[in-house]
Amino acid sequence: MGDDVVTKDAAISRESFAQRLLIGSVKKSYDPVVDMDWDAPLDPGKFFLPPEVVSLYGTPLWDAMTPEQRRELSRQELANVLSVGIWFENLLNRLLLRELMSGDPTSRHAHYTLTEMGDECRHMMMFGKLIDRIDARPYWPRPAGRLVISSLQVFLRGSMVWVGALVGEEIFDALQRRTLDDPELQPLVARAMRIHVTEEARHIGFARDALARRVPELSRSEIAYTRLCVAVAAPLFVYLLTNQHMYRRAGLDDPRAARRVARRNPAAKRALGIGAASLGAFLEKQGLMGSIGKRIWQQQGLL
């Protein structure tokens, strides 16, 4: 009887939270086709990512670059970030679709899941249009990479659906929030970031709520598996952000050396650490950040 009451109360609470998110989506959502001025000219003197977020910022290699080379690197890094965003949101939508197959299609939770998937579809289109508008090329995985990305849905189940969502969303979101009002940033890029941040805030709240509700029901083996996946997520995230091909396209002489410099760059690690701080604290509070994961996240600059 007592357990039934708790379960019923938890379901009501979950539905109430999803309903608030649905109302928020009605009040403030965007369509990038009409809410972005795609014909606005780009400013030749502005960056595509704020300098302090660019992976080589603060290194001797950065100091030796001309202003034009720095802006070009920021353009290539933005194209890479947007490409990773498209891969991730594609994968996330597949995971959410699978969740819907075992859920109640009449629930507010299911309805918000569908709403989030619609948001993510528009984000993928916005990212693709932005890559095209800045005259860049997407960083698309080769067949082996596509196979790896597609296979992740096999391993991301249960609590890991929401951990994966948070790792992919929260760190980028925190970095974007720091740069929205940067006067050196291209206005078109700032507008895209503002749209993404506004809608991702609801997605992050949804994922945190779903994960926090699942944790008390996890077995020891599930917690151990989730902690392992959390640990693996850190080096994968840093690897994707320091794609050596973006240094090659930016015209640097030794792309592999540039990637090594970027991965050791204290300024880049500080930027990542600020972005991941809230997520790291949340995962630790939920008991999903083990000692090995914490050590790896610290080594990668995420804590």
Tab-separated table of C-alpha atoms in Angstrom:
chain	number	residue	atom	x	y	z
A	1	MET	CA	0.000	0.000	0.000
A	2	GLY	CA	2.737	2.448	1.026
A	3	ASP	CA	4.883	1.649	-2.024
A	4	ASP	CA	1.859	2.086	-4.291
A	5	VAL	CA	1.239	5.554	-2.847
A	6	VAL	CA	4.872	6.537	-3.373
A	7	THR	CA	4.789	5.234	-6.951
A	8	LYS	CA	1.550	7.091	-7.669
A	9	ASP	CA	2.905	10.319	-6.151
A	10	ALA	CA	6.104	9.987	-8.188
A	11	ALA	CA	4.107	9.507	-11.400
A	12	ILE	CA	1.970	12.566	-10.644
A	13	SER	CA	5.091	14.610	-9.901
A	14	ARG	CA	6.720	13.486	-13.155
A	15	GLU	CA	3.611	14.350	-15.158
A	16	SER	CA	3.346	17.751	-13.482
A	17	PHE	CA	6.974	18.547	-14.329
A	18	ALA	CA	6.497	17.457	-17.958
A	19	GLN	CA	3.363	19.612	-18.212
A	20	ARG	CA	5.320	22.685	-17.065
A	21	LEU	CA	7.925	21.994	-19.742
A	22	LEU	CA	5.205	21.650	-22.370
A	23	ILE	CA	3.763	25.023	-21.386
A	24	GLY	CA	7.244	26.549	-21.515
A	25	SER	CA	7.730	25.127	-24.998
A	26	VAL	CA	4.508	26.763	-26.191
A	27	LYS	CA	5.548	30.115	-24.736
A	28	LYS	CA	9.122	30.183	-26.033
A	29	SER	CA	10.235	28.046	-28.958
A	30	TYR	CA	11.941	29.022	-32.193
A	31	ASP	CA	11.932	28.111	-35.844
A	32	PRO	CA	15.420	28.825	-37.216
A	33	VAL	CA	14.072	29.225	-40.750
A	34	VAL	CA	12.181	32.388	-39.777
A	35	ASP	CA	13.833	33.395	-36.474
A	36	MET	CA	17.350	33.689	-37.927
A	37	ASP	CA	18.380	36.375	-40.410
A	38	TRP	CA	20.309	34.110	-42.755
A	39	ASP	CA	20.880	36.932	-45.260
A	40	ALA	CA	22.635	39.178	-42.734
A	41	PRO	CA	26.256	39.818	-43.782
A	42	LEU	CA	29.078	38.311	-41.749
A	43	ASP	CA	31.447	40.771	-40.087
A	44	PRO	CA	34.967	40.187	-41.493
A	45	GLY	CA	36.543	41.360	-38.234
A	46	LYS	CA	34.597	39.178	-35.797
A	47	PHE	CA	35.254	35.661	-34.521
A	48	PHE	CA	33.030	32.617	-35.013
A	49	LEU	CA	33.775	31.462	-31.472
A	50	PRO	CA	35.022	33.835	-28.763
A	51	PRO	CA	38.849	33.684	-28.614
A	52	GLU	CA	38.959	32.328	-25.058
A	53	VAL	CA	36.910	29.300	-26.125
A	54	VAL	CA	39.155	28.411	-29.090
A	55	SER	CA	41.266	25.365	-28.193
A	56	LEU	CA	44.686	26.966	-28.830
A	57	TYR	CA	43.947	30.237	-27.037
A	58	GLY	CA	46.733	31.308	-24.690
A	59	THR	CA	49.404	29.002	-26.170
A	60	PRO	CA	52.616	30.061	-27.969
A	61	LEU	CA	51.071	28.632	-31.127
A	62	TRP	CA	48.130	31.022	-30.744
A	63	ASP	CA	50.447	33.950	-30.022
A	64	ALA	CA	52.305	33.277	-33.282
A	65	MET	CA	49.116	33.319	-35.386
A	66	THR	CA	47.871	36.396	-37.256
A	67	PRO	CA	44.399	37.793	-36.477
A	68	GLU	CA	43.176	36.294	-39.757
A	69	GLN	CA	44.530	32.849	-38.829
A	70	ARG	CA	42.877	33.041	-35.409
A	71	ARG	CA	39.507	33.919	-36.935
A	72	GLU	CA	39.877	31.091	-39.447
A	73	LEU	CA	40.615	28.625	-36.660
A	74	SER	CA	37.532	29.863	-34.792
A	75	ARG	CA	35.482	29.281	-37.968
A	76	GLN	CA	36.728	25.715	-38.320
A	77	GLU	CA	36.222	24.979	-34.621
A	78	LEU	CA	32.657	26.274	-34.819
A	79	ALA	CA	31.983	24.023	-37.830
A	80	ASN	CA	33.360	21.078	-35.850
A	81	VAL	CA	31.261	21.856	-32.758
A	82	LEU	CA	28.128	22.202	-34.876
A	83	SER	CA	28.896	18.926	-36.659
A	84	VAL	CA	29.331	17.100	-33.341
A	85	GLY	CA	26.050	18.683	-32.227
A	86	ILE	CA	24.267	17.252	-35.266
A	87	TRP	CA	25.686	13.752	-34.624
A	88	PHE	CA	24.730	13.914	-30.968
A	89	GLU	CA	21.198	15.189	-31.472
A	90	ASN	CA	20.647	12.570	-34.165
A	91	LEU	CA	21.692	9.873	-31.690
A	92	LEU	CA	19.638	11.397	-28.875
A	93	ASN	CA	16.478	11.376	-30.969
A	94	ARG	CA	16.996	7.669	-31.687
A	95	LEU	CA	17.347	6.986	-27.964
A	96	LEU	CA	14.240	9.007	-27.140
A	97	LEU	CA	12.242	7.175	-29.807
A	98	ARG	CA	13.245	3.889	-28.207
A	99	GLU	CA	12.150	5.190	-24.786
A	100	LEU	CA	8.742	6.017	-26.242
A	101	MET	CA	8.267	2.419	-27.376
A	102	SER	CA	8.064	1.279	-23.752
A	103	GLY	CA	6.206	4.305	-22.388
A	104	ASP	CA	2.615	5.482	-22.205
A	105	PRO	CA	1.823	7.509	-25.357
A	106	THR	CA	-0.977	9.350	-23.511
A	107	SER	CA	1.341	10.711	-20.798
A	108	ARG	CA	2.649	14.272	-20.589
A	109	HIS	CA	6.112	12.744	-20.224
A	110	ALA	CA	5.763	11.142	-23.670
A	111	HIS	CA	4.338	14.348	-25.125
A	112	TYR	CA	7.284	16.398	-23.882
A	113	THR	CA	9.677	13.745	-25.210
A	114	LEU	CA	8.134	14.269	-28.649
A	115	THR	CA	8.367	18.047	-28.206
A	116	GLU	CA	12.053	17.775	-27.363
A	117	MET	CA	12.643	15.625	-30.429
A	118	GLY	CA	11.038	18.356	-32.549
A	119	ASP	CA	13.364	20.922	-30.948
A	120	GLU	CA	16.373	18.732	-31.707
A	121	CYS	CA	15.323	18.340	-35.352
A	122	ARG	CA	15.180	22.130	-35.692
A	123	HIS	CA	18.560	22.445	-33.976
A	124	MET	CA	20.123	20.015	-36.452
A	125	MET	CA	18.725	22.065	-39.313
A	126	MET	CA	19.951	25.307	-37.710
A	127	PHE	CA	23.441	23.873	-37.218
A	128	GLY	CA	23.554	22.624	-40.810
A	129	LYS	CA	22.394	25.978	-42.193
A	130	LEU	CA	24.936	27.797	-40.012
A	131	ILE	CA	27.818	25.616	-41.251
A	132	ASP	CA	26.744	26.437	-44.799
A	133	ARG	CA	26.288	30.157	-44.058
A	134	ILE	CA	29.822	30.567	-42.702
A	135	ASP	CA	31.157	28.879	-45.857
A	136	ALA	CA	32.539	25.894	-43.965
A	137	ARG	CA	32.251	22.168	-44.544
A	138	PRO	CA	30.814	19.768	-41.971
A	139	TYR	CA	33.156	17.420	-40.146
A	140	TRP	CA	31.431	14.191	-41.007
A	141	PRO	CA	32.552	10.791	-39.704
A	142	ARG	CA	33.977	8.195	-42.016
A	143	PRO	CA	32.164	4.833	-42.312
A	144	ALA	CA	33.966	3.372	-39.283
A	145	GLY	CA	33.115	6.454	-37.226
A	146	ARG	CA	29.477	6.331	-38.282
A	147	LEU	CA	29.369	2.688	-37.203
A	148	VAL	CA	30.746	3.595	-33.764
A	149	ILE	CA	28.265	6.457	-33.333
A	150	SER	CA	25.351	4.265	-34.403
A	151	SER	CA	26.450	1.462	-32.080
A	152	LEU	CA	26.297	3.762	-29.053
A	153	GLN	CA	22.541	3.301	-28.930
A	154	VAL	CA	23.181	-0.344	-28.049
A	155	PHE	CA	25.128	0.652	-24.917
A	156	LEU	CA	23.148	3.731	-23.883
A	157	ARG	CA	20.154	2.247	-22.099
A	158	GLY	CA	18.213	3.064	-18.986
A	159	SER	CA	19.988	5.693	-16.904
A	160	MET	CA	22.673	6.075	-19.583
A	161	VAL	CA	20.152	7.619	-21.991
A	162	TRP	CA	19.904	10.577	-19.636
A	163	VAL	CA	23.584	10.652	-18.668
A	164	GLY	CA	24.447	10.750	-22.385
A	165	ALA	CA	21.929	13.535	-22.923
A	166	LEU	CA	23.421	15.586	-20.088
A	167	VAL	CA	27.058	15.113	-21.157
A	168	GLY	CA	26.169	16.162	-24.696
A	169	GLU	CA	23.998	19.114	-23.670
A	170	GLU	CA	25.226	20.639	-20.422
A	171	ILE	CA	28.889	21.285	-21.223
A	172	PHE	CA	28.118	22.944	-24.555
A	173	ASP	CA	25.287	24.869	-22.913
A	174	ALA	CA	27.509	26.279	-20.175
A	175	LEU	CA	30.155	27.346	-22.703
A	176	GLN	CA	27.512	28.994	-24.871
A	177	ARG	CA	26.096	30.938	-21.922
A	178	ARG	CA	29.536	32.431	-21.257
A	179	THR	CA	29.831	33.730	-24.805
A	180	LEU	CA	26.357	34.977	-25.740
A	181	ASP	CA	27.147	38.656	-25.273
A	182	ASP	CA	30.771	38.608	-26.424
A	183	PRO	CA	31.287	41.717	-28.606
A	184	GLU	CA	33.875	39.862	-30.708
A	185	LEU	CA	31.381	37.178	-31.772
A	186	GLN	CA	29.583	37.111	-35.128
A	187	PRO	CA	25.971	38.301	-34.476
A	188	LEU	CA	24.505	35.390	-36.471
A	189	VAL	CA	26.423	32.891	-34.322
A	190	ALA	CA	25.353	34.663	-31.125
A	191	ARG	CA	21.705	34.452	-32.236
A	192	ALA	CA	21.979	30.707	-32.915
A	193	MET	CA	23.593	30.180	-29.499
A	194	ARG	CA	20.830	32.129	-27.766
A	195	ILE	CA	18.121	30.028	-29.419
A	196	HIS	CA	19.950	26.827	-28.529
A	197	VAL	CA	20.542	27.852	-24.904
A	198	THR	CA	16.885	28.832	-24.412
A	199	GLU	CA	15.526	25.495	-25.615
A	200	GLU	CA	18.310	23.349	-24.147
A	201	ALA	CA	17.518	24.666	-20.665
A	202	ARG	CA	14.235	22.724	-20.823
A	203	HIS	CA	15.962	19.636	-22.238
A	204	ILE	CA	18.560	19.669	-19.451
A	205	GLY	CA	15.874	20.015	-16.787
A	206	PHE	CA	13.969	17.094	-18.339
A	207	ALA	CA	17.061	14.855	-18.436
A	208	ARG	CA	18.124	15.733	-14.877
A	209	ASP	CA	14.652	15.017	-13.552
A	210	ALA	CA	14.432	11.689	-15.416
A	211	LEU	CA	17.867	10.588	-14.200
A	212	ALA	CA	17.287	11.615	-10.575
A	213	ARG	CA	14.056	9.590	-10.545
A	214	ARG	CA	15.809	6.484	-11.921
A	215	VAL	CA	18.834	6.454	-9.616
A	216	PRO	CA	17.071	5.092	-6.483
A	217	GLU	CA	15.860	2.117	-8.540
A	218	LEU	CA	19.278	1.205	-10.004
A	219	SER	CA	20.988	-2.029	-8.997
A	220	ARG	CA	24.645	-2.072	-7.958
A	221	SER	CA	25.639	-3.456	-11.344
A	222	GLU	CA	23.710	-0.694	-13.141
A	223	ILE	CA	25.382	1.958	-11.014
A	224	ALA	CA	28.818	0.453	-11.738
A	225	TYR	CA	28.063	0.374	-15.472
A	226	THR	CA	26.820	3.969	-15.442
A	227	ARG	CA	29.942	5.116	-13.579
A	228	LEU	CA	32.104	3.374	-16.197
A	229	CYS	CA	30.242	5.105	-19.036
A	230	VAL	CA	30.554	8.468	-17.274
A	231	ALA	CA	34.319	7.925	-17.042
A	232	VAL	CA	34.591	7.019	-20.743
A	233	ALA	CA	32.519	10.055	-21.771
A	234	ALA	CA	35.242	12.517	-20.720
A	235	PRO	CA	38.051	11.479	-23.109
A	236	LEU	CA	35.512	10.944	-25.910
A	237	PHE	CA	34.172	14.463	-25.435
A	238	VAL	CA	37.652	16.037	-25.487
A	239	TYR	CA	38.631	13.921	-28.512
A	240	LEU	CA	35.652	15.195	-30.499
A	241	LEU	CA	36.383	18.826	-29.593
A	242	THR	CA	40.024	18.578	-30.716
A	243	ASN	CA	39.521	17.002	-34.118
A	244	GLN	CA	42.896	17.255	-35.883
A	245	HIS	CA	41.198	17.896	-39.234
A	246	MET	CA	39.997	21.329	-38.140
A	247	TYR	CA	43.627	22.375	-37.579
A	248	ARG	CA	44.484	21.119	-41.053
A	249	ARG	CA	41.628	23.060	-42.649
A	250	ALA	CA	42.676	26.136	-40.686
A	251	GLY	CA	46.044	25.961	-42.439
A	252	LEU	CA	48.278	24.943	-39.521
A	253	ASP	CA	51.484	23.193	-40.594
A	254	ASP	CA	51.288	20.261	-38.154
A	255	PRO	CA	47.672	19.406	-37.259
A	256	ARG	CA	48.645	16.508	-34.968
A	257	ALA	CA	51.023	18.703	-32.991
A	258	ALA	CA	48.319	21.381	-32.754
A	259	ARG	CA	45.903	18.802	-31.331
A	260	ARG	CA	48.472	17.757	-28.710
A	261	VAL	CA	48.983	21.404	-27.731
A	262	ALA	CA	45.201	21.920	-27.496
A	263	ARG	CA	44.710	18.892	-25.245
A	264	ARG	CA	47.391	20.121	-22.833
A	265	ASN	CA	46.337	23.762	-22.989
A	266	PRO	CA	45.522	25.017	-19.449
A	267	ALA	CA	43.224	27.740	-20.822
A	268	ALA	CA	41.192	25.202	-22.809
A	269	LYS	CA	40.989	22.927	-19.764
A	270	ARG	CA	39.742	25.820	-17.630
A	271	ALA	CA	37.039	26.607	-20.196
A	272	LEU	CA	35.926	22.957	-20.235
A	273	GLY	CA	36.088	22.758	-16.444
A	274	ILE	CA	33.782	25.755	-16.064
A	275	GLY	CA	31.380	24.197	-18.556
A	276	ALA	CA	31.358	20.806	-16.837
A	277	ALA	CA	31.361	21.960	-13.197
A	278	SER	CA	27.584	21.890	-12.676
A	279	LEU	CA	27.191	18.545	-14.450
A	280	GLY	CA	30.048	16.980	-12.479
A	281	ALA	CA	28.492	18.123	-9.195
A	282	PHE	CA	25.090	16.743	-10.232
A	283	LEU	CA	26.490	13.335	-11.238
A	284	GLU	CA	28.475	13.125	-8.001
A	285	LYS	CA	25.378	13.992	-5.949
A	286	GLN	CA	23.509	11.165	-7.705
A	287	GLY	CA	26.323	8.725	-6.889
A	288	LEU	CA	27.235	8.264	-10.569
A	289	MET	CA	30.722	9.789	-10.479
A	290	GLY	CA	33.079	7.103	-9.191
A	291	SER	CA	36.677	7.646	-8.113
A	292	ILE	CA	38.041	6.473	-11.478
A	293	GLY	CA	35.624	8.713	-13.370
A	294	LYS	CA	36.540	11.693	-11.199
A	295	ARG	CA	40.236	11.130	-11.848
A	296	ILE	CA	39.708	10.865	-15.615
A	297	TRP	CA	37.491	13.956	-15.701
A	298	GLN	CA	40.155	15.873	-13.780
A	299	GLN	CA	42.879	14.735	-16.181
A	300	GLN	CA	40.778	15.893	-19.144
A	301	GLY	CA	40.073	19.285	-17.547
A	302	LEU	CA	36.378	18.614	-16.964
A	303	LEU	CA	36.701	18.945	-13.179
